[in-house]
Coordinates of C-alpha atoms in Angstrom, one line a residue:
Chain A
X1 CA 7.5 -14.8 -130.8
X2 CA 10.1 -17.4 -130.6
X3 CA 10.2 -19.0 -126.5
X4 CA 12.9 -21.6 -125.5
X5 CA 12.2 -23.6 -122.9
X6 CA 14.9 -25.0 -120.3
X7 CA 13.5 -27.8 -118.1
X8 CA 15.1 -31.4 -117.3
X9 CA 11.7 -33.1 -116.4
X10 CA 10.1 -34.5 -119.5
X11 CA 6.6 -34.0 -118.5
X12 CA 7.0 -30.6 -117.2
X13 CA 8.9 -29.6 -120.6
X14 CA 6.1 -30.5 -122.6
X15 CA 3.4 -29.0 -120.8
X16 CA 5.4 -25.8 -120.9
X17 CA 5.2 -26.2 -124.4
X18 CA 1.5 -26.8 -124.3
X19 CA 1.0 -23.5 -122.6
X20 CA 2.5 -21.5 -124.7
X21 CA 1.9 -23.0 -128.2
X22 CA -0.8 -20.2 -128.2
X23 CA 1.8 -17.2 -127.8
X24 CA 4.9 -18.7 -129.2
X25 CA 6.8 -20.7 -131.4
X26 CA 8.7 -23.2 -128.9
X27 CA 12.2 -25.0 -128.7
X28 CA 13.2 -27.0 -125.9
X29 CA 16.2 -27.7 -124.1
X30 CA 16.6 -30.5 -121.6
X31 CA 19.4 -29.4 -119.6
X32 CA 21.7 -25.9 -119.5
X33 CA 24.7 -27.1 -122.0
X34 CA 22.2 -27.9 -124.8
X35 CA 20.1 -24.1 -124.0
X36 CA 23.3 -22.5 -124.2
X37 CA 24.2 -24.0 -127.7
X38 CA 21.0 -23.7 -128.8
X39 CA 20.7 -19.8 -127.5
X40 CA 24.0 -18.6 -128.9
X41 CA 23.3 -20.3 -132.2
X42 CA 20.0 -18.4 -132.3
X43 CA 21.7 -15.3 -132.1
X44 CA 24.4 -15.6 -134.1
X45 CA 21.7 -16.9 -137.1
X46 CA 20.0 -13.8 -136.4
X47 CA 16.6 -15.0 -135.1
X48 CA 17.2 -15.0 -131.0
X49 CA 14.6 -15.6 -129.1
X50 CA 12.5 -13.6 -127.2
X51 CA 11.3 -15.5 -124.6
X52 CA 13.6 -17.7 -122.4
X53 CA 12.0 -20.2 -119.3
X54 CA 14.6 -21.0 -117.4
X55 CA 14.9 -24.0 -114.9
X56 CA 17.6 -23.5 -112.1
X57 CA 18.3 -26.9 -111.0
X58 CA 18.9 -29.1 -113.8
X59 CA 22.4 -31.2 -114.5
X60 CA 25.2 -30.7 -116.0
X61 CA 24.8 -27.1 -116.2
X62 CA 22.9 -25.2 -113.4
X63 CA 20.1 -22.3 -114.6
X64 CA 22.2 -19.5 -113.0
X65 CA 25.3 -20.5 -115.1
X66 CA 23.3 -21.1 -118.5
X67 CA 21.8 -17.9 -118.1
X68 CA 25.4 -15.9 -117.4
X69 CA 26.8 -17.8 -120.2
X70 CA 23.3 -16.4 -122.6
X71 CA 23.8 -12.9 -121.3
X72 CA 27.4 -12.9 -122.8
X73 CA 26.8 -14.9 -126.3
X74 CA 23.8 -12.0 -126.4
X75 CA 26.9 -9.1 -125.6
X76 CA 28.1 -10.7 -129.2
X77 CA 24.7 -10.3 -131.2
X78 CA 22.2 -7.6 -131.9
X79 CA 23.0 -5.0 -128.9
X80 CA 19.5 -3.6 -129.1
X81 CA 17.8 -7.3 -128.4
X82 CA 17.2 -8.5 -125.0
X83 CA 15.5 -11.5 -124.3
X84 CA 12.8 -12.1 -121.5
X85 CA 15.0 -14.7 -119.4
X86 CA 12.7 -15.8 -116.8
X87 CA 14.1 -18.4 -113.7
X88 CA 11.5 -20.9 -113.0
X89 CA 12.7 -22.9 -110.1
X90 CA 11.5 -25.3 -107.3
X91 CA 14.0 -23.9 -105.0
X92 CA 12.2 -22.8 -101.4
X93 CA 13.6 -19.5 -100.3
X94 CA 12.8 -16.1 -101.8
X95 CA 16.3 -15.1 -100.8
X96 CA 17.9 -17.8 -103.5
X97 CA 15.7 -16.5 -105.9
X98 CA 16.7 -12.7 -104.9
X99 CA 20.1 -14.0 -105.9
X100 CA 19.5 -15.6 -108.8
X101 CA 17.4 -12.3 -110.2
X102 CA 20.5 -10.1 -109.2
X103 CA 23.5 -11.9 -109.3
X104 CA 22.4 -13.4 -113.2
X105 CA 20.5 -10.6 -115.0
X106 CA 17.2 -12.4 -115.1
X107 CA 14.4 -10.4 -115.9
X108 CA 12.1 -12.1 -113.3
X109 CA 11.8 -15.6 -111.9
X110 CA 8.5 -17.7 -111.1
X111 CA 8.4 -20.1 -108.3
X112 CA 6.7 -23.5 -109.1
X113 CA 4.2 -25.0 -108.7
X114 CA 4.1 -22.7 -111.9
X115 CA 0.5 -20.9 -112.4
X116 CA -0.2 -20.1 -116.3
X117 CA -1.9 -17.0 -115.4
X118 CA 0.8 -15.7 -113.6
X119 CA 3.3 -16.5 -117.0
X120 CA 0.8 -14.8 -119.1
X121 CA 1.2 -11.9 -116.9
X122 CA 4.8 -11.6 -117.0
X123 CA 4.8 -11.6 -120.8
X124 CA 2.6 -8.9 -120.8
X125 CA 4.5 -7.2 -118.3
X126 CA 7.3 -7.6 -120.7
X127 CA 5.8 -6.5 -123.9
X128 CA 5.8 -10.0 -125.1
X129 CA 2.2 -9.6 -126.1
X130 CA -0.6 -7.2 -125.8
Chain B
X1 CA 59.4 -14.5 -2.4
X2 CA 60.5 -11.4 -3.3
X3 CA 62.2 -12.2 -6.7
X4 CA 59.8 -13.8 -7.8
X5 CA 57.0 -11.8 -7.4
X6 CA 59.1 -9.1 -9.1
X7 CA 59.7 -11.4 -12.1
X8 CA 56.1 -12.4 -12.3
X9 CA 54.6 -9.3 -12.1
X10 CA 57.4 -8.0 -14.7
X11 CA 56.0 -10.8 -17.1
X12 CA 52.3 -10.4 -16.8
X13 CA 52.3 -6.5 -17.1
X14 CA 54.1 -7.4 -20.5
X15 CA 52.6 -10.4 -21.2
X16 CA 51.3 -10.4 -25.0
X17 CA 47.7 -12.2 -23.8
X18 CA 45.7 -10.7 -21.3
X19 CA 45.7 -12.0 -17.9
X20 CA 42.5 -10.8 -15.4
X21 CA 42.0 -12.2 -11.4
X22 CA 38.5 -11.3 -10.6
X23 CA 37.1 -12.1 -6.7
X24 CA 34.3 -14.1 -5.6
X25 CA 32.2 -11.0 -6.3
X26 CA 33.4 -11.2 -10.2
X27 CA 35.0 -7.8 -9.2
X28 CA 38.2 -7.3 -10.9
X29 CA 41.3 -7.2 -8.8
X30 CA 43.6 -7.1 -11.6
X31 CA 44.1 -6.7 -14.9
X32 CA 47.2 -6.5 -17.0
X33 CA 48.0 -4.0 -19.8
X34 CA 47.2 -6.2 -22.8
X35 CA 43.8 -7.1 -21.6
X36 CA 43.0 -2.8 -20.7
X37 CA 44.0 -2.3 -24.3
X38 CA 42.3 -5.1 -25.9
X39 CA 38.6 -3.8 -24.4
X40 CA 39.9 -0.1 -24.6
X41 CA 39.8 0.6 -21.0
X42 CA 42.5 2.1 -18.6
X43 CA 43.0 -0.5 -15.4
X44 CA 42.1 2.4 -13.3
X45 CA 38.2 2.4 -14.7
X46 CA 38.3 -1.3 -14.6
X47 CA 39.5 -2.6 -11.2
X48 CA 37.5 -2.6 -8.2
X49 CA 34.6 -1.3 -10.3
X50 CA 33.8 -3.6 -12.7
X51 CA 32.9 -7.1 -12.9
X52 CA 33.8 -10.0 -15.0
X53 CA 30.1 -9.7 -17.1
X54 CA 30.4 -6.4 -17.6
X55 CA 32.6 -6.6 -20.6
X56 CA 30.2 -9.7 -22.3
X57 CA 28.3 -9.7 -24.9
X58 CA 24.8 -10.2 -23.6
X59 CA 24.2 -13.4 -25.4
X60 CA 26.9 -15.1 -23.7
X61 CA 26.8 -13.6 -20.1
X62 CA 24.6 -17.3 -19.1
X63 CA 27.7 -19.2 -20.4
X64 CA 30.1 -16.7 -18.7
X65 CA 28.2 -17.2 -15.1
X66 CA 27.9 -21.0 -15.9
X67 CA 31.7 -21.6 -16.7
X68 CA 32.5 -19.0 -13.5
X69 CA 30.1 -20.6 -11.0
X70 CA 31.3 -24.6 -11.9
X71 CA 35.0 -23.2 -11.4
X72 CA 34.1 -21.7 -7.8
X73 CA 32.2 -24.5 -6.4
X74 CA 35.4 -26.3 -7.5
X75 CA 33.3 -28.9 -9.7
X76 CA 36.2 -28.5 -12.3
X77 CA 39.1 -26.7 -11.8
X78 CA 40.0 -25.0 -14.9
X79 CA 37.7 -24.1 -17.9
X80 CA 38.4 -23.0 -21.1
X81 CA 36.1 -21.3 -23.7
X82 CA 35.3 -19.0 -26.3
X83 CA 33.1 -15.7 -26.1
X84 CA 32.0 -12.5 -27.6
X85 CA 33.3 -9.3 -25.3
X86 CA 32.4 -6.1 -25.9
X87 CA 34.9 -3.0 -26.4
X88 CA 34.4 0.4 -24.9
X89 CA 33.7 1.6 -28.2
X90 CA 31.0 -1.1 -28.6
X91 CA 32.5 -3.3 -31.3
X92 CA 32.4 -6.9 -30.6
X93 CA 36.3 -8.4 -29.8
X94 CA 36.2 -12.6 -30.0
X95 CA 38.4 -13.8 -27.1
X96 CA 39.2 -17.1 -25.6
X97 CA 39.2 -17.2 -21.6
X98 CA 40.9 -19.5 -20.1
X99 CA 40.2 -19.5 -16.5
X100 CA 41.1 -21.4 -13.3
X101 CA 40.1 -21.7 -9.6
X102 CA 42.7 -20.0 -7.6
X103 CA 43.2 -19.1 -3.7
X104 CA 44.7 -16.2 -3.4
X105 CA 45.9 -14.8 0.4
X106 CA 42.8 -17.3 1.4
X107 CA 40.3 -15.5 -0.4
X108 CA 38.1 -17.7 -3.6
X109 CA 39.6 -15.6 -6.5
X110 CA 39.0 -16.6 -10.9
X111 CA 42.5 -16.1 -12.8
X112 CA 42.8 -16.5 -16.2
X113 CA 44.1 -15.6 -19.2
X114 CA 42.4 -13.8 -22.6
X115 CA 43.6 -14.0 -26.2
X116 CA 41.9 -11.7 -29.1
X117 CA 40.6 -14.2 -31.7
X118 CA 38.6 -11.9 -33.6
X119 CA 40.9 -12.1 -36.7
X120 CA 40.7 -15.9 -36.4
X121 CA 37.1 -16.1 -36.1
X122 CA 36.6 -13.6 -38.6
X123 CA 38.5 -15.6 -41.0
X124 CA 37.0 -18.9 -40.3
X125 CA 33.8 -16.9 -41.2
X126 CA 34.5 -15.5 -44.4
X127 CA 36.1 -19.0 -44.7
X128 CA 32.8 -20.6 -44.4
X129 CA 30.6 -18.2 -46.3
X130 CA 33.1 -18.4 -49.2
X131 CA 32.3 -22.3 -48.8
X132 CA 28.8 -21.8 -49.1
X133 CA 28.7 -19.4 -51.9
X134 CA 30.9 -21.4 -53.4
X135 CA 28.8 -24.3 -53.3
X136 CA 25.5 -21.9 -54.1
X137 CA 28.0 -21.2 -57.4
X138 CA 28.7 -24.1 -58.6
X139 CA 25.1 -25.1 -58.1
X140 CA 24.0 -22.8 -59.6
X141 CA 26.6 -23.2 -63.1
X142 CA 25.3 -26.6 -63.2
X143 CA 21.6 -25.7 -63.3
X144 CA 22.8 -23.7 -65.8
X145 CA 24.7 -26.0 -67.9
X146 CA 21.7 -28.2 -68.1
X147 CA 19.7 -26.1 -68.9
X148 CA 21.7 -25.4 -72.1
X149 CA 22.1 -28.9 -72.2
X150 CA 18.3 -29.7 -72.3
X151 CA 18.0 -26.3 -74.7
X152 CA 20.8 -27.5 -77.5
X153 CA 19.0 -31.2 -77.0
X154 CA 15.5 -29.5 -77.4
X155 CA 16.7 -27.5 -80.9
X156 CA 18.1 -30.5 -82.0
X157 CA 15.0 -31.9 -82.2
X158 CA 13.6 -29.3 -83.9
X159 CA 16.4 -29.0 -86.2
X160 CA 15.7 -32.8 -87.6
X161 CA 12.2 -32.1 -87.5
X162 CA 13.0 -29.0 -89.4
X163 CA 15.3 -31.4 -91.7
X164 CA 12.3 -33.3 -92.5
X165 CA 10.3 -30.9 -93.2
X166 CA 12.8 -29.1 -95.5
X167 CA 13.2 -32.2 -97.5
X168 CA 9.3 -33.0 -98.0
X169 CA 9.2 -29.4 -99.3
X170 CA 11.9 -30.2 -101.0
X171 CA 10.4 -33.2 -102.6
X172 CA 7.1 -32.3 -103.1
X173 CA 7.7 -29.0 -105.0
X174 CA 8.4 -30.9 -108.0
X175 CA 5.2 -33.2 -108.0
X176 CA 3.2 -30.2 -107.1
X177 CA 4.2 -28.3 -110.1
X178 CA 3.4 -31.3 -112.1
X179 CA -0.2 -31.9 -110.8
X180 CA -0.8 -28.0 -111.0
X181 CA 0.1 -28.2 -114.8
X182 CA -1.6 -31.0 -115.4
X183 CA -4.8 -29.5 -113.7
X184 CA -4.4 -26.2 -115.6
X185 CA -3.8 -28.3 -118.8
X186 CA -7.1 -30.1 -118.8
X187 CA -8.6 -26.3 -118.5
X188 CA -6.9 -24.8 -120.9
X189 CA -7.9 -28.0 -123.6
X190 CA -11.1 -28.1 -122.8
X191 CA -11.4 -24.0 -123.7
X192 CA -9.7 -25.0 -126.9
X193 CA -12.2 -27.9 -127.6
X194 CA -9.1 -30.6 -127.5
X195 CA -10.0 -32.2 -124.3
X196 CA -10.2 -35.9 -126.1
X197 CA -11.0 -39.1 -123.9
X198 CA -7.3 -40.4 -124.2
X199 CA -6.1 -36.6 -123.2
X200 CA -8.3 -36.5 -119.8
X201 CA -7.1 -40.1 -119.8
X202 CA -3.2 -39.9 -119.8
X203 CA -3.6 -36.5 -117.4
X204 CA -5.5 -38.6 -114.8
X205 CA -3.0 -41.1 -114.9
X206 CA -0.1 -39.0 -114.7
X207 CA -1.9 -36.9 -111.5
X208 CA -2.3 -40.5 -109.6
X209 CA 1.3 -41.3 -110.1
X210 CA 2.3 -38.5 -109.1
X211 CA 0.0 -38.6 -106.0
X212 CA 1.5 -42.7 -105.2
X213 CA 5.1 -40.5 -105.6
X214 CA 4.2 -37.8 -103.7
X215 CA 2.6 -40.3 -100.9
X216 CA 5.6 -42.7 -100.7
X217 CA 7.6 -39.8 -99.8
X218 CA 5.9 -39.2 -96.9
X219 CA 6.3 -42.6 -95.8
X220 CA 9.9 -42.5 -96.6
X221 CA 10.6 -39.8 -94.6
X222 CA 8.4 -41.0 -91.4
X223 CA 10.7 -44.0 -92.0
X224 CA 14.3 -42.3 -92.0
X225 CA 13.6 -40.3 -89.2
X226 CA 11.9 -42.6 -87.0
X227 CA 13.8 -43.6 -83.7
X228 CA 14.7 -47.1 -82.7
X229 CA 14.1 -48.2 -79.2
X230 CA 16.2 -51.3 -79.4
X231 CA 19.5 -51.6 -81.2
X232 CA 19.8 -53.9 -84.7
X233 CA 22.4 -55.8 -86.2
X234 CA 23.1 -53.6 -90.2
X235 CA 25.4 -53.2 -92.2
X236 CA 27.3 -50.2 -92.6
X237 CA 27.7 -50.2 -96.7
X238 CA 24.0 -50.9 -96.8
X239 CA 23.1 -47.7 -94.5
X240 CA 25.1 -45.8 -96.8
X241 CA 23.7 -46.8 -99.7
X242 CA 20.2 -46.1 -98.3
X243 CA 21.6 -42.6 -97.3
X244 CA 22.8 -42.0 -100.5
X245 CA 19.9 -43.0 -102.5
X246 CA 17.8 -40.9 -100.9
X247 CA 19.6 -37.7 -100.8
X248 CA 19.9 -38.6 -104.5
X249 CA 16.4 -38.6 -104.9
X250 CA 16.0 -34.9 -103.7
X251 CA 19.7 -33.9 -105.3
X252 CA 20.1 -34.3 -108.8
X253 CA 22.3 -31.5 -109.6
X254 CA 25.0 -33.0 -107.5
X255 CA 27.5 -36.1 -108.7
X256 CA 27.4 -38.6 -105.9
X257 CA 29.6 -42.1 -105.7
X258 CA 30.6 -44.4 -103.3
X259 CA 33.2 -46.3 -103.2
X260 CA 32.9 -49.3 -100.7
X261 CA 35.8 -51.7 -99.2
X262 CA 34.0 -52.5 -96.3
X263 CA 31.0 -54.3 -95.4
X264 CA 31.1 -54.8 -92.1
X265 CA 28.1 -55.7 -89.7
X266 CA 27.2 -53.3 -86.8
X267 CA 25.3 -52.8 -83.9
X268 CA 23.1 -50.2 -83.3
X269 CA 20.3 -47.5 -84.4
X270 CA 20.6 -47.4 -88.3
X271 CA 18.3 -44.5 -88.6
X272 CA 21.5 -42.7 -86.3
X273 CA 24.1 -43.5 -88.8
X274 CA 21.8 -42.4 -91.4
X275 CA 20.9 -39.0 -89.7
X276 CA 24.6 -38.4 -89.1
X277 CA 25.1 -39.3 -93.1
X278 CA 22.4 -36.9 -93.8
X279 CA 23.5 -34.0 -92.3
X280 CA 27.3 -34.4 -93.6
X281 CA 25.7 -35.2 -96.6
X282 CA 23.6 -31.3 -96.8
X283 CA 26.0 -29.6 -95.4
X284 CA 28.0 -30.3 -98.4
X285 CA 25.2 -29.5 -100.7
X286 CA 24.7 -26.3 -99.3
X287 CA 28.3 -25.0 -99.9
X288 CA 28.4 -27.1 -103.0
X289 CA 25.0 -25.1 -104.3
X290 CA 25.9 -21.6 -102.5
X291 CA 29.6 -21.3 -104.1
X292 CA 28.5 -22.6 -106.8
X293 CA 31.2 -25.1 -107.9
X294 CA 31.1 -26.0 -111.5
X295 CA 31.0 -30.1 -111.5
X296 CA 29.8 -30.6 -107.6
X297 CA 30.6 -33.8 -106.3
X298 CA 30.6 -36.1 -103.4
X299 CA 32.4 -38.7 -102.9
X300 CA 31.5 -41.1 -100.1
X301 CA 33.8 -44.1 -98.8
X302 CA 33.4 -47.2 -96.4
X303 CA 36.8 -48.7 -95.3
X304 CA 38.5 -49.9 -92.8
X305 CA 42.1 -49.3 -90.3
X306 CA 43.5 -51.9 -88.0
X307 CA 41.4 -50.3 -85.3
X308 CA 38.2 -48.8 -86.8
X309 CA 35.7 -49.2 -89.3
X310 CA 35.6 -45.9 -91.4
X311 CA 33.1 -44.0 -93.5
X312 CA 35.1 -40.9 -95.4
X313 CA 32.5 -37.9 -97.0
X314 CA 34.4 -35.5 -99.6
X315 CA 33.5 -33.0 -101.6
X316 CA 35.5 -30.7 -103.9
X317 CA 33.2 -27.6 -102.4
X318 CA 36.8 -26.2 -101.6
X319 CA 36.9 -26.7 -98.4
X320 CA 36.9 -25.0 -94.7
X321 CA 38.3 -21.8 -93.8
X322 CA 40.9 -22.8 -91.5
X323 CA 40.0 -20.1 -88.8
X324 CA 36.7 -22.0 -88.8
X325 CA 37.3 -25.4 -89.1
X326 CA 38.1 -26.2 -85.4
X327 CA 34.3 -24.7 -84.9
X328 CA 32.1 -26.4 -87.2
X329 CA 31.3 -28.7 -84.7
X330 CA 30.0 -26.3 -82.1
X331 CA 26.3 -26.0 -81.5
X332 CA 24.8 -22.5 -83.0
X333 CA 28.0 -22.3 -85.4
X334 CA 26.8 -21.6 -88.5
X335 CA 28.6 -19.9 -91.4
X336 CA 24.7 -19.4 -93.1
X337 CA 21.9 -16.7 -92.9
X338 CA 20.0 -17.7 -89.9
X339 CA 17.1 -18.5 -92.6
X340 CA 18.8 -21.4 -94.1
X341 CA 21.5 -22.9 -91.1
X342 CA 20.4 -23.7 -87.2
X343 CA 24.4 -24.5 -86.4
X344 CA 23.1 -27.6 -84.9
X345 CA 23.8 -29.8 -87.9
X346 CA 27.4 -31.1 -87.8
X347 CA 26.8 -30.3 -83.9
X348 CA 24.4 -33.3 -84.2
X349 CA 26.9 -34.9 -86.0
X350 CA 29.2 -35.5 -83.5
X351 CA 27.2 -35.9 -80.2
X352 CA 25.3 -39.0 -82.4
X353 CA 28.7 -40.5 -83.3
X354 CA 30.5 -39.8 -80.0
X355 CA 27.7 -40.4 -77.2
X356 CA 25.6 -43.3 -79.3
X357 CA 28.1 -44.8 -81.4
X358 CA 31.0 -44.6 -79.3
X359 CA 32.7 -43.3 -82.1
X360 CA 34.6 -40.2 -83.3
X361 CA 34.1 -37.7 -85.9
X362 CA 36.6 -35.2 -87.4
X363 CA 37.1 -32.8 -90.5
X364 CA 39.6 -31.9 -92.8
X365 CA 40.4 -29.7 -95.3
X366 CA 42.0 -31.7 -98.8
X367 CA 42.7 -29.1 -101.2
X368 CA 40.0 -29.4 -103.5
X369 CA 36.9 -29.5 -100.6
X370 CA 36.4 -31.1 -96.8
X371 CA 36.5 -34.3 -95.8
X372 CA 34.3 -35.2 -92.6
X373 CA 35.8 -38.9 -91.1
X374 CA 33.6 -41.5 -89.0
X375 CA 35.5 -43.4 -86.9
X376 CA 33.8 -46.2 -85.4
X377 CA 36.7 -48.5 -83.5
X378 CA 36.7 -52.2 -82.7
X379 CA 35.1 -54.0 -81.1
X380 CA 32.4 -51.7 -82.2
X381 CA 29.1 -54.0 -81.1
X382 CA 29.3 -55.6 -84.4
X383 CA 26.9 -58.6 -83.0
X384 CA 23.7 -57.8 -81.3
X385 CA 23.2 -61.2 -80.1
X386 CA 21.5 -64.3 -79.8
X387 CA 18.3 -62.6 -80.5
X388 CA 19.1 -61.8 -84.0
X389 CA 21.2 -64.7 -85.1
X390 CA 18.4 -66.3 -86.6
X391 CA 17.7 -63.5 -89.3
X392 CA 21.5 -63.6 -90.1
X393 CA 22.3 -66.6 -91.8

């Protein structure tokens, strides 16, 4: 499984990684700009990824708008692929998170502080592994 | 003579007021047209059978028999008064008597006059109840109006404790997620059989940083939203900077200058200037964040007019609604879900500005966002005194 992970805090990013070097191959991206390029360039080489976590408030580029901008550069690529996009945010209401689910086309969302055992469970819940 | 008599009797029978002679007995002798009709009585039933008390209310009969009795004995020769009669049909009729002593063919006889002053005194009634209701009203509005006073006052309270809560959360999300992964990481390496002395070691540190971050904030907070009792000589570029660092520190996602031409020295509660900067300051964030805008940024200035020191806040959030903007100032407006806005915000906004710093506050709409303007004129206090000189040299 190939997982990219979108997170502007270093230490953060790299435990993500550490989590899931047991399920996945990793990439990481540091902010939404350099997830986008690095998304749409997966899926145009033919190797997208499966797995996408997905901050919400980074600069430059905000979670919600990387994640519209994946959904359409993944319109252009296999129609039959779909990646797990998951929104991992700090943000406090469930409402914003509601928003970000439906307005964005997320597949589900996990509010930090992020439990492992909860992101295992979503990627079982998505088929992701068994 | 005989004239006379004609002419006078002509003008009491058609005399507008009623006009009564009773005898030493209070027995009526005569009584005119006007006053038969204003107790509903014929003359007829009235003279020679009835006495003056008959036709008064019972309440006033001792001041009737007083009046009557001083007028007789000649101790004054004339009185005039006010009394409650009562009408055949049993309704009370306000008159006014005025009576004098008279000697009439020798005998001791009363004459007087009555006028009907129930409209008058029913008037001056309703005149005073009116007064008194009217007081009770207006009492009773202002109890009111405090009380929504003390109400608004009370919420706002809660709103900046609210505020301060809100932006712990805020801060402390982040640091929370980092301690929980780094908890979870020393786990899941010690499962794996990788949990070296310099991993446990670099964890450990990182969870005490983040507990010194996660502390300071605290303190931080306590600080920014403690009240001053007495008021401190600061200056106004420096509480703006302070403002803007720390929104910074909770705001990353949002591009946030300031632009200073001004750094004068006022008077006053620092931590108010701030709080007002705050709110300006999240109010823009929230419609930066809810509509989304694609580069979000603040822009916030310190100058200065010919009258006023000024501190400008602009965003490019796109601005007001103008059927809105003459509201935003009102307490409970909000334009949020009730979840995520009180309304008391900007209305904090202006009562710290207008009632503490003397100052005015208005918004406006610049084509790209809103732009909320501080005015705080000259002579703002912009020396506390003797008492401070010393630590401003």
């Amino acid at each position: 499984m190939r997982c990219l992970i979108v997170e502007d805090v270093d230490f953060e990013r790299e435990m993500m990684e550490f989590f899931l070097a047991d399920y996945a191959v990793t990439e990481t991206a540091c902010n939404g700009e350099d997830a986008v390029e690095l998304f749409t360039r997966a899926v145009a080489e033919g190797r997208p990824y499966q797995l996408v976590c997905l901050d919400i408030l980074m600069p430059k580029m905000s979670g919600q708008a990387a994640l519209k901008k994946m959904r359409q550069a993944e319109a252009a690529g296999d129609p039959a692929h779909k990646a797990v996009i998951i929104m991992t945010t700090a943000m406090n209401s469930r409402e914003d998170m509601e928003e970000a689910l439906w307005q964005g086309d997320c597949t589900d969302y996990l509010v930090k502080p992020i439990i492992l055992a909860d992101l295992v469970a979503l990627m079982r819940k998505y088929k992701l592994i068994s | 003579m005989p004239i006379n008599e004609k002419l006078f009797r002509l003008l009491i029978d058609n005399a507008m007021v009623g006009v009564y002679i009773v005898d030493e007995e209070q027995l009526f002798q005569y009584v005119n047209p006007a006053l038969t009709a204003m107790l509903g009585y014929t003359s007829e039933e009235v003279i020679g059978t009835f006495r003056f008390p008959s036709f008064i209310h019972p309440d006033d009969i001792p001041l009737l028999v007083h009046n009557y009795q001083q007028r007789l004995s000649g101790e004054i020769p004339s009185a005039r008064y006010e009394a409650r009669a009562l009408h055949k049909s049993g309704r009370v009729v306000n008159i006014e008597i005025y009576g004098t002593y008279v000697d009439i063919n020798g005998k001791r006889s009363l004459a007087g006059t009555v006028i009907d002053i129930t409209q008058r005194v029913t008037a001056e009634q309703a005149l005073e109840e009116l007064n008194r209701t009217l007081e009770q009203r207006i009492a009773t509005e202002l109890a009111l109006s405090r009380e929504k006073d003390r109400m608004v006052m009370q919420q706002s309270r809660f709103a900046a404790l609210g505020e301060m809560v809100a932006g712990i959360a805020h801060q402390w999300r982040q640091p929370l997620n980092m301690l929980g992964m780094s908890v979870q990481a020393l786990q899941l390496a010690h499962g794996k059989g990788i949990l070296t002395a310099e991993f446990m070691e670099r964890h450990t540190e990182k969870s005490l940083e983040v507990l010194k971050y996660m502390s300071q904030t605290i303190d931080d907070f306590r600080n920014f939203f403690r009240p001053e009792t007495a008021p401190r000589n600061f200056r106004l570029d420096e509480a703006v900077e302070r403002v803007v660092v720390f929104f910074t520190s909770s705001v990353n996602t949002i591009a946030i200058t300031t632009d200073v031409q001004n750094r004068a020295t006022m008077c006053g509660h620092m931590n108010e200037l701030s709080q007002v900067l705050l709110n300006i300051l999240n109010n823009a964030r929230d419609a930066l964040l809810e509509r989304q805008v694609e580069a979000p940024a603040i822009v916030v200035a310190v100058t200065r007019s010919d009258t006023a020191n000024l501190i400008r806040v602009s965003d490019n959030g796109g601005g007001i609604p103008d059927e809105l903007i003459d509201r935003v100032f009102d307490p409970f407006f909000s334009t949020k879900d009730a979840a995520k806005g009180t309304g008391l915000g900007l209305y904090m906004v202006k009562s710290i500005v207008e009632k503490s710093m003397k100052g005015t506050v208005t918004v406006r709409n610049t084509g790209t966002g809103a732009e909320f303007t501080i005015t705080l004129p000259f002579p703002g206090a912009d020396d506390c005194g003797v008492e401070r000189k010393g630590e401003h040299t």
